[in-house]
CSV table of C-alpha atoms in Angstrom, one decimal:
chain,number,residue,atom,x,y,z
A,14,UNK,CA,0.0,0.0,0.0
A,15,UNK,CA,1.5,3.3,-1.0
A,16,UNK,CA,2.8,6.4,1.0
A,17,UNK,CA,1.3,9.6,0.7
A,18,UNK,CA,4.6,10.8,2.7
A,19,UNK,CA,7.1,10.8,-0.2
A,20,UNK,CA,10.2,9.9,1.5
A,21,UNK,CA,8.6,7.3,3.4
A,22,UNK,CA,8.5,3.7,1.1
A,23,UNK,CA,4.9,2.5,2.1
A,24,UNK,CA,1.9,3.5,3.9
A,25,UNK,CA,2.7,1.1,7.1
A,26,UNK,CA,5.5,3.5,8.1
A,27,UNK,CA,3.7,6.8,6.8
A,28,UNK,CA,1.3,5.3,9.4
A,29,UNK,CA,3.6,5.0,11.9
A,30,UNK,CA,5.3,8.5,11.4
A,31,UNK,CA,1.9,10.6,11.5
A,32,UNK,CA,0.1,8.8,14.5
A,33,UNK,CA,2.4,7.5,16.2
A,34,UNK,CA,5.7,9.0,16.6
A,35,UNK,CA,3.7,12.6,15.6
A,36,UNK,CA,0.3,12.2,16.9
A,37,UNK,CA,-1.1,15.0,16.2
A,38,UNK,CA,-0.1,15.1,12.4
A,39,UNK,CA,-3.6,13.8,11.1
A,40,UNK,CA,-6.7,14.0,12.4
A,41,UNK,CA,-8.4,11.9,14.7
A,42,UNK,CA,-10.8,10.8,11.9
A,43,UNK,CA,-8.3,9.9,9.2
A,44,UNK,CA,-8.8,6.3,9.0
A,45,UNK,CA,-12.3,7.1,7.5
A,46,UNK,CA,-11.4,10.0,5.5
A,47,UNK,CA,-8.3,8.3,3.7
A,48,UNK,CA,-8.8,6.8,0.1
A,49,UNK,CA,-6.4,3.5,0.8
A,50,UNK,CA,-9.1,2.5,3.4
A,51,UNK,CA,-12.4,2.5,1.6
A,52,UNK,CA,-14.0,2.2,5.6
A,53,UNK,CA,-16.7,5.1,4.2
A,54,UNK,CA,-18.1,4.1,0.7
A,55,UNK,CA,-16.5,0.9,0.5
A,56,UNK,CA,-18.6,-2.4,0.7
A,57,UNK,CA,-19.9,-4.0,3.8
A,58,UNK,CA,-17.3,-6.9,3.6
A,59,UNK,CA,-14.9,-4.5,3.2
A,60,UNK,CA,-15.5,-2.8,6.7
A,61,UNK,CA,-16.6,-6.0,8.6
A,62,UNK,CA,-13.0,-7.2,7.8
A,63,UNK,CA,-11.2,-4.3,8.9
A,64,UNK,CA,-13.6,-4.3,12.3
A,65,UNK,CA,-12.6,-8.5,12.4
A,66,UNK,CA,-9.1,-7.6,12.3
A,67,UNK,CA,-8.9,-4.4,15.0
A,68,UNK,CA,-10.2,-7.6,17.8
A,69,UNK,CA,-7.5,-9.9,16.6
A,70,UNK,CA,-5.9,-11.2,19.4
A,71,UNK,CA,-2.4,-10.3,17.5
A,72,UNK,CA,-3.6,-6.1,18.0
A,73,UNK,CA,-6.0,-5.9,20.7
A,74,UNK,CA,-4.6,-5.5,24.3
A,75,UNK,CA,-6.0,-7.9,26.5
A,76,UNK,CA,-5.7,-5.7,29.4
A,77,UNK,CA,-7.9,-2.8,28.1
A,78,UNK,CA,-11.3,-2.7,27.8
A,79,UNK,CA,-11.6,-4.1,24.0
A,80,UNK,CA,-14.6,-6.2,25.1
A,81,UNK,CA,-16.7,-3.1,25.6
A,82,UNK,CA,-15.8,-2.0,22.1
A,83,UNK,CA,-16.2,-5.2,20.8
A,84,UNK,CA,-19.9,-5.6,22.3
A,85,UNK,CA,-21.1,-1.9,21.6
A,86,UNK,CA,-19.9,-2.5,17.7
A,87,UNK,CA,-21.9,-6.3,17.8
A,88,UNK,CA,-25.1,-4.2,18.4
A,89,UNK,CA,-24.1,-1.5,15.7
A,90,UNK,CA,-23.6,-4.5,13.1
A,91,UNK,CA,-26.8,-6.7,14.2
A,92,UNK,CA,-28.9,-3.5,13.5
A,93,UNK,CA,-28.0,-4.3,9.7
A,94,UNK,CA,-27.8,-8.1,9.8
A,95,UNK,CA,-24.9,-8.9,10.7
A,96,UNK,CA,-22.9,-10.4,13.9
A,97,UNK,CA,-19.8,-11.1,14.5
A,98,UNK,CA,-18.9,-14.8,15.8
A,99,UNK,CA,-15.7,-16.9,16.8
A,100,UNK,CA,-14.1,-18.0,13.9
A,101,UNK,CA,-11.1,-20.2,15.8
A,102,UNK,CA,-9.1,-20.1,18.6
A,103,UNK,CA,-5.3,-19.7,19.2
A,104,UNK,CA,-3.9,-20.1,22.6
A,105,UNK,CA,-7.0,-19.6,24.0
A,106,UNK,CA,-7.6,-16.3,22.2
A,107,UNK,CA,-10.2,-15.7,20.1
A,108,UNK,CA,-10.5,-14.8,16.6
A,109,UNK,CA,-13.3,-13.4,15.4
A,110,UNK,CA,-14.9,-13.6,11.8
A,111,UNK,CA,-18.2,-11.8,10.7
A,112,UNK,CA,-21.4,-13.2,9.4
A,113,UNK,CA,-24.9,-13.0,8.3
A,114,UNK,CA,-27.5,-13.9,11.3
A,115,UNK,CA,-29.2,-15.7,9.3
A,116,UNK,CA,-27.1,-17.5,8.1
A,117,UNK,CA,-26.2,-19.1,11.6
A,118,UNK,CA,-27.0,-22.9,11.5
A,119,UNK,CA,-27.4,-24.7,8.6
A,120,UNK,CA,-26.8,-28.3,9.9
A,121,UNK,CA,-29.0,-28.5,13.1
A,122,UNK,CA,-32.3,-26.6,13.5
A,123,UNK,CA,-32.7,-23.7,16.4
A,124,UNK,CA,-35.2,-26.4,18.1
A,125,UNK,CA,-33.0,-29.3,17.9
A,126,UNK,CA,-30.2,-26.9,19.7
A,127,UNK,CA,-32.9,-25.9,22.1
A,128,UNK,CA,-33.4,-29.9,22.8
A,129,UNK,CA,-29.9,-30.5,23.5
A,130,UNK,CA,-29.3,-27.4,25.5
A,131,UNK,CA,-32.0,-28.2,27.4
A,132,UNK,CA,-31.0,-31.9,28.1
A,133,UNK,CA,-27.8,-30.6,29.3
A,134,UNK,CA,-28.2,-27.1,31.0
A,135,UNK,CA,-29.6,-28.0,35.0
A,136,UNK,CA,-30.2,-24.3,36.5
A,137,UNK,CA,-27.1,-23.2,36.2
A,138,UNK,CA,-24.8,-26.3,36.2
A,139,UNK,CA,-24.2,-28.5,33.0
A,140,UNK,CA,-25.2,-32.2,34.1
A,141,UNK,CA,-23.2,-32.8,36.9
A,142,UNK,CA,-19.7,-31.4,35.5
A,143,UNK,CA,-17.8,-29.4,37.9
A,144,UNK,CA,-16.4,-25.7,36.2
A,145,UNK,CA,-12.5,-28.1,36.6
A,146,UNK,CA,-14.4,-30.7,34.3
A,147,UNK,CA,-16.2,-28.7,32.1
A,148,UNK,CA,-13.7,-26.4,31.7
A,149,UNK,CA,-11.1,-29.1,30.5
A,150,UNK,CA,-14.1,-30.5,28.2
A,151,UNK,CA,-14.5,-27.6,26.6
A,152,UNK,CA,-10.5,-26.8,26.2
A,153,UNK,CA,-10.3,-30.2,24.7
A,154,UNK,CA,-13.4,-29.8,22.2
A,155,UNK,CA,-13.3,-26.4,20.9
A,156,UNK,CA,-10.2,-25.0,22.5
A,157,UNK,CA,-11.5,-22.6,25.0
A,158,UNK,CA,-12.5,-22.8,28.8
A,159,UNK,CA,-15.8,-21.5,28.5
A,160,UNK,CA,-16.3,-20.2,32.0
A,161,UNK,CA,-13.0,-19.0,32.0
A,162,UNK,CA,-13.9,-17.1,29.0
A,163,UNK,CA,-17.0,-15.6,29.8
A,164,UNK,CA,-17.1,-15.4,33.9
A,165,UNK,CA,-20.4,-16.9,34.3
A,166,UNK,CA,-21.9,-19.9,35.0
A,167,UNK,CA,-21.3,-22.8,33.5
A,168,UNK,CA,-25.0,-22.7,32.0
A,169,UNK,CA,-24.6,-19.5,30.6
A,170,UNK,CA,-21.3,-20.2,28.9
A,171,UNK,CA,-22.8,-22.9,27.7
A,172,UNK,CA,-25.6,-20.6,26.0
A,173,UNK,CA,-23.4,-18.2,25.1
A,174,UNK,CA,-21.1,-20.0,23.5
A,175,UNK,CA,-23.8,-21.4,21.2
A,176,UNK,CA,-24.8,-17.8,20.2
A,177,UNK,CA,-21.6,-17.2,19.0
A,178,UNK,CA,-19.3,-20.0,18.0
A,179,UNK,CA,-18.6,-21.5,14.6
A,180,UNK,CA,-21.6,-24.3,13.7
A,181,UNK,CA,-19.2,-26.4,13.7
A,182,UNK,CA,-17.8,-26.1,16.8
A,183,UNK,CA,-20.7,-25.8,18.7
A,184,UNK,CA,-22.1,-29.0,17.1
A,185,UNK,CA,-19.0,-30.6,18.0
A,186,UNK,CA,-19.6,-29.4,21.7
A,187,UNK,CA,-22.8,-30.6,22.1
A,188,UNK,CA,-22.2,-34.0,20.5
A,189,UNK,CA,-19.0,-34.6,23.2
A,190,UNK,CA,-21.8,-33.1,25.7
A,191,UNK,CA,-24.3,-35.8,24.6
A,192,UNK,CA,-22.2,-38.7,24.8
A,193,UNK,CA,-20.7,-37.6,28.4
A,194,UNK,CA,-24.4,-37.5,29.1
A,195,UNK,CA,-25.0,-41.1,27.7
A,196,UNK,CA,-22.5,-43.0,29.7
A,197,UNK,CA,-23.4,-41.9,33.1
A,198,UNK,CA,-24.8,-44.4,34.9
A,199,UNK,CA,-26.2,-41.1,36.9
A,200,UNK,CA,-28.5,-40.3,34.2
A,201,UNK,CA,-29.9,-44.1,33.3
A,202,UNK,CA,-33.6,-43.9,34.3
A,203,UNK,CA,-34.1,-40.4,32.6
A,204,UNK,CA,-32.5,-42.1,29.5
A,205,UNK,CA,-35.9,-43.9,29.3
A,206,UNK,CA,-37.8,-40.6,28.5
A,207,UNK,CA,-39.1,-39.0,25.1
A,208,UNK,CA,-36.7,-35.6,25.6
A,209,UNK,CA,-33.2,-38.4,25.3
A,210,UNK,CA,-34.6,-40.0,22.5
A,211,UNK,CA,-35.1,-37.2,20.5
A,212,UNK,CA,-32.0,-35.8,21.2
A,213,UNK,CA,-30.3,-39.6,20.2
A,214,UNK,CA,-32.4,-38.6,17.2
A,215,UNK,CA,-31.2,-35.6,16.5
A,216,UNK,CA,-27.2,-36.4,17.3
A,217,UNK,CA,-27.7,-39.6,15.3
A,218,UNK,CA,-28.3,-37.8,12.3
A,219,UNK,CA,-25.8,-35.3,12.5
A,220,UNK,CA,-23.0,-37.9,13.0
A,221,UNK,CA,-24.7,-40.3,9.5
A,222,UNK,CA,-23.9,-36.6,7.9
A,223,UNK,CA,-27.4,-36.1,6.9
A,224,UNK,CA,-27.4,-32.1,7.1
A,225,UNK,CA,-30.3,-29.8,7.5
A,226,UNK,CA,-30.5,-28.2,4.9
A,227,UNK,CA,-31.8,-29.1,1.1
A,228,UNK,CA,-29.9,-31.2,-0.9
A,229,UNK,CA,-31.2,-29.3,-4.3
A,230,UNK,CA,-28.4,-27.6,-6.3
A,231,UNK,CA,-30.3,-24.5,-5.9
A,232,UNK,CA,-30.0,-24.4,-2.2
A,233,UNK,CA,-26.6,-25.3,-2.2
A,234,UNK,CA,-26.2,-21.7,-4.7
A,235,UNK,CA,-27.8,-20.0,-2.1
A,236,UNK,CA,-25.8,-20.8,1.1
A,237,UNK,CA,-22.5,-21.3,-0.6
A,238,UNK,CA,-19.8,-19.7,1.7
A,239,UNK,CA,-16.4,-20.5,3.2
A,240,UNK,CA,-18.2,-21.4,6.7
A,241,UNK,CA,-20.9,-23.8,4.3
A,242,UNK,CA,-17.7,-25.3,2.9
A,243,UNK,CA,-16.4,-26.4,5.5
A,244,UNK,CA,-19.4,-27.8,7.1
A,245,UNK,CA,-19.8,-30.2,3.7
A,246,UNK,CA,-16.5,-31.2,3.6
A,247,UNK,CA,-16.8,-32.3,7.3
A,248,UNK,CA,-19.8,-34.0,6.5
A,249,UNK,CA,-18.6,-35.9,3.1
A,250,UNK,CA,-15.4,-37.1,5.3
A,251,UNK,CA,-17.5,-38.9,8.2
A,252,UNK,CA,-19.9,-40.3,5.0
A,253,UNK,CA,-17.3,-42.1,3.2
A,254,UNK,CA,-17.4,-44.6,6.2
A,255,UNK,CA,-21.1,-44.1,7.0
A,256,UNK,CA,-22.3,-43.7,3.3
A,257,UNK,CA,-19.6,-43.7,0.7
A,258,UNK,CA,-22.5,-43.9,-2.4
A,259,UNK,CA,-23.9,-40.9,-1.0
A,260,UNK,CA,-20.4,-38.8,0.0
A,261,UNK,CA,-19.4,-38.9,-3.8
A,262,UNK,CA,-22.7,-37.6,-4.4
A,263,UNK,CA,-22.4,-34.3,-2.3
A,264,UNK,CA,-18.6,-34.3,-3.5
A,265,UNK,CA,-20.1,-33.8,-7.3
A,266,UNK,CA,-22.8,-31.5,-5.8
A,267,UNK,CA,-20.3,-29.7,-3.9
A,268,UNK,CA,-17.8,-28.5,-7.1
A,269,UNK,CA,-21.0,-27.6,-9.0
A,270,UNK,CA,-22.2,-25.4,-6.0
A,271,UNK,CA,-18.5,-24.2,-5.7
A,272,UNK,CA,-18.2,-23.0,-9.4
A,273,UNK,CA,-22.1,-21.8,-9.9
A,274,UNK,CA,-21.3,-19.4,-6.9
A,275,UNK,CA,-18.0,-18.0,-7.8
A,276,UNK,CA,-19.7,-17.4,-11.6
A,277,UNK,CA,-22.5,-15.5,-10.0
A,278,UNK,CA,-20.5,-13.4,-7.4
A,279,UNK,CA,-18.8,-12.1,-10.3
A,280,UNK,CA,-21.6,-11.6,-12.8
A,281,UNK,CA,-20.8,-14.3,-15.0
A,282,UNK,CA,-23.8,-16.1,-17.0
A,283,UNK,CA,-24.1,-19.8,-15.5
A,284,UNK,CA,-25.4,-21.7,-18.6
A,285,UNK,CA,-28.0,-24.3,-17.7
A,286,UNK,CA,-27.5,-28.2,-17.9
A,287,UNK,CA,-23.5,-27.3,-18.3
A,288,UNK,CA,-21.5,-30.8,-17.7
A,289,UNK,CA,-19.6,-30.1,-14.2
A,290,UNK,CA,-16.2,-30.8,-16.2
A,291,UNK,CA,-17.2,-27.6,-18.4
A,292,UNK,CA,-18.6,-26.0,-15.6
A,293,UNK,CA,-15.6,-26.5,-13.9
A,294,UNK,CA,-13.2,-25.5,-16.9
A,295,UNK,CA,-15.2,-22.6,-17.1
A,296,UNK,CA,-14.6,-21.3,-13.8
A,297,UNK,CA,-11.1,-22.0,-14.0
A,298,UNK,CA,-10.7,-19.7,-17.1
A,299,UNK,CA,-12.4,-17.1,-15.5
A,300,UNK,CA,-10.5,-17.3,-12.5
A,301,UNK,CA,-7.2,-17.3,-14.3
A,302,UNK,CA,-6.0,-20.8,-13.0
A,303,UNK,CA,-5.4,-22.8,-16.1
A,304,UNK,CA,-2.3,-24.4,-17.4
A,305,UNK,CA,-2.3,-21.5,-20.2
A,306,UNK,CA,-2.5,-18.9,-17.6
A,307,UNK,CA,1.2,-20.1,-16.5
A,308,UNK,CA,3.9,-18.6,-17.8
A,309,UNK,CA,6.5,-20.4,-19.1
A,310,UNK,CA,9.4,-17.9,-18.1
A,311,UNK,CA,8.4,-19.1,-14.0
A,312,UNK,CA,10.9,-21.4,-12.3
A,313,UNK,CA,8.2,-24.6,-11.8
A,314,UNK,CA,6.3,-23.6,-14.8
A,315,UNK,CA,6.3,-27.4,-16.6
A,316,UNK,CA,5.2,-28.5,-13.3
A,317,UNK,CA,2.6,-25.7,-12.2
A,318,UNK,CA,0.8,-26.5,-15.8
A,319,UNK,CA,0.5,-30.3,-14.9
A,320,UNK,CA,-1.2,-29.9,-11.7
A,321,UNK,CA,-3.8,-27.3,-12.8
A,322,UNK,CA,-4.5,-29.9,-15.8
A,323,UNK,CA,-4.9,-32.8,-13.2
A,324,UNK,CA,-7.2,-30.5,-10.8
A,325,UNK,CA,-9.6,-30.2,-13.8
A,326,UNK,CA,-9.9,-33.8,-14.5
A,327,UNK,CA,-11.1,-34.3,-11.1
A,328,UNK,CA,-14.5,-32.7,-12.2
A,329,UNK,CA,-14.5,-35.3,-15.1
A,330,UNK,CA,-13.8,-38.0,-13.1
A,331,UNK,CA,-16.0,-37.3,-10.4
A,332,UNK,CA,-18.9,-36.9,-12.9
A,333,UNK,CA,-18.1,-40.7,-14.2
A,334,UNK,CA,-18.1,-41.9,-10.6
A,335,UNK,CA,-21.4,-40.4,-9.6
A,336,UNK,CA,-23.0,-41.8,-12.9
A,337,UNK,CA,-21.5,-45.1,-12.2
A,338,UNK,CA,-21.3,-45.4,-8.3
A,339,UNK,CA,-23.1,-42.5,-6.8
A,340,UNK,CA,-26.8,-41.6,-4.9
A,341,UNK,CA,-29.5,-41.4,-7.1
A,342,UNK,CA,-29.6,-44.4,-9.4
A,343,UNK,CA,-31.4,-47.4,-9.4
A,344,UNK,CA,-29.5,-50.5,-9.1
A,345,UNK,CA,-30.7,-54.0,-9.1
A,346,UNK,CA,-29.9,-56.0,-5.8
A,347,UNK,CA,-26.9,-57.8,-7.0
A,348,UNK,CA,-25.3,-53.9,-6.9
A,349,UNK,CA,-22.3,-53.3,-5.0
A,350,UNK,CA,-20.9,-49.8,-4.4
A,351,UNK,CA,-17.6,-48.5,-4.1
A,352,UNK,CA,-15.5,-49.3,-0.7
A,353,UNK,CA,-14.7,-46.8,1.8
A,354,UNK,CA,-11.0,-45.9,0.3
A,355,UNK,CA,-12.7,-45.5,-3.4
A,356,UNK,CA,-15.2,-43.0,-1.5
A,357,UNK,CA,-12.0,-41.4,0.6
A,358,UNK,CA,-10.1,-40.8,-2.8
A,359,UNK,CA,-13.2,-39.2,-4.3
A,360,UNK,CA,-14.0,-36.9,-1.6
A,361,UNK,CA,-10.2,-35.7,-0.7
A,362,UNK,CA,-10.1,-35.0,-4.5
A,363,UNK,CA,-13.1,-33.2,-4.6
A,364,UNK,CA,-11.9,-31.1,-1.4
A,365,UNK,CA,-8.5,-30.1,-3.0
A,366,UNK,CA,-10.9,-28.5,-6.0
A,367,UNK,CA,-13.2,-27.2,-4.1
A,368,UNK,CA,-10.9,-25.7,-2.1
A,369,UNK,CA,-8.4,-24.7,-4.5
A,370,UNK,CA,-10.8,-22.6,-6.4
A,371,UNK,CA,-12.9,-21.2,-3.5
A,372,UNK,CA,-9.6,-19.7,-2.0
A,373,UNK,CA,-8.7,-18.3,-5.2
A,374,UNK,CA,-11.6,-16.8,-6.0
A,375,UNK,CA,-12.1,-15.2,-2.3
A,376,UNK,CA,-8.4,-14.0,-2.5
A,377,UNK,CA,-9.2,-12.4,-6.2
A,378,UNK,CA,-12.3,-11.0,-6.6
A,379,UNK,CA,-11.7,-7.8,-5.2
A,380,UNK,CA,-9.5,-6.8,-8.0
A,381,UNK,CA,-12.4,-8.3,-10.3
């Protein structure tokens, strides 16, 4: 980022020169006036990032009062849709990302969280856990002591945490929750009831990777994101022991989703009934990742060339598997699928695409 101090090199030490070793040099209101930082009239990603990154643990000074910042901001952001939630944890410091509020669960329903919650959260106390045990639960599942975190009870760290951790940590929370739950001999007679069943129910399915939301292409356009991706990819990875028909059939729906969503975020024209190896060759072009779009000056360049080939005949091979081995065809009862290390290849294929392309195309498309 450039200077607009001309014997400084960069705007990181024009930065440092006029606030900090010259404070008074620009105004207090700079950050939102100045062009490199389109805070003002930029978009609302563009802003939610920059807010993200003035909590990061690596910045923020754990012994001021960030949190009352942090939580004066949440309400600002909620009033327009947004919240901001824990994206991971480092050394037990948290790093927040930002998202959509509705877009906050998209494997378990709001009631089925409400069941499990329930089944867990005793007035206060969370089954009979000491804050020693279910601090070192927590540590161990999601990588934070929750009461430690929060200084309440464990009950309402519990809640808490729910309203704003990652899907997939939470879900991986309750799940470790449940089966503590399940194999106390303390809790045996109420395991007779309707409210444990449904949770079984309800824990059951999430483990057999059977997610919440539609399987349709259309809904898969919708709710394409980098938290949605990594959701399917955990899900396809438990299948391909559970299911490994059905995991290369959300591996195929997964690169179509990928591709459809990147060609309408930048206002490309998705044609309709496009084979996913065109689809895919397609998005690759447009996102400037094909063997032609190395040069052959590079050091590697021979190389580079035969690995962007090979990551586009995954799409073509996955689309013969799915035809041949995947959900939705009829087979006679003599059929046998593919094994578990056939589904494995399939998938971790698939997720080296998917993954490829998604990062490329969220590193790139603000210059687009």
């Amino acid at each position: 980022m450039p200077s607009k101090d001309s014997r400084l090199n960069n705007a990181e030490e024009d930065i440092y020169r006029h606030t900090i070793l010259n404070p008074n040099d620009y105004p207090e209101d700079w950050l939102f006036t100045d062009d490199r930082f389109p805070l003002c009239n930029g978009t609302d990603e563009q802003l939610l990032d920059f807010l993200c990154e003035i909590f990061n643990p690596e910045v923020r000074d754990e012994q001021s009062y960030w949190k009352t910042f942090f939580e004066k901001i949440q309400e600002l952001i909620k009033v327009d849709g947004y919240e901001f939630y824990i994206e991971h944890i480092i050394s037990n410091c948290i790093v927040y990302g930002w998202r959509l509020k509705d877009d906050k669960f998209r494997i378990i329903q709001p009631s089925e969280l409400n069941l499990l919650i329930a089944l867990f959260n005793r007035g206060g106390y969370v089954l009979d856990l000491s804050t020693p045990a279910f601090d070192e639960l927590t540590l161990k599942e999601i990588g934070l002591k929750l009461t430690e975190f929060y200084g309440k009870s464990k009950g309402k760290s519990l809640m808490a945490y729910t309203k704003e951790g990652k899907e997939n940590d939470v879900i991986k929370l309750l799940v470790a929750l449940f089966d503590y739950y399940s194999s106390n001999s303390y809790y045996e007679e109420e395991r007779k009831g309707d409210n444990y069943q449904k949770c079984l129910s309800i824990v059951n399915r999430i483990r057999s990777g059977i997610a919440y939301i539609s399987n349709s292409a259309q809904e898969l356009e919708q709710r394409f994101s980098s938290e949605y991706m990594t959701s399917q990819i955990s899900i396809m990875m438990h299948m391909t022991s559970e299911n490994p028909t059905e995991a290369i059939g959300k591996a195929k729906e997964l690169i179509e989703s990928c591709c459809k969503t990147i060609l309408e975020e930048r206002n490309e024209p998705i044609p309709k009934n496009e084979k996913i190896g065109a689809l895919t060759r397609r998005t690759m072009s447009l996102l400037k990742v094909t063997p032609n779009d190395i040069d052959d000056a590079i050091p590697a360049a021979k190389a580079m060339k035969q690995i962007l080939g090979n990551l586009s005949a995954i799409a073509d091979g996955m689309a013969t598997l799915r035809n041949s081995y995947g959900s939705g065809h009829g087979r006679v009862a003599s059929y046998k699928g593919l094994e578990e290390r056939h589904a494995k290849l399939a998938v971790g294929s698939s997720i080296i695409l998917v993954e490829f392309l998604w990062c490329t195309h969220e590193r790139t498309k603000k210059d687009n």
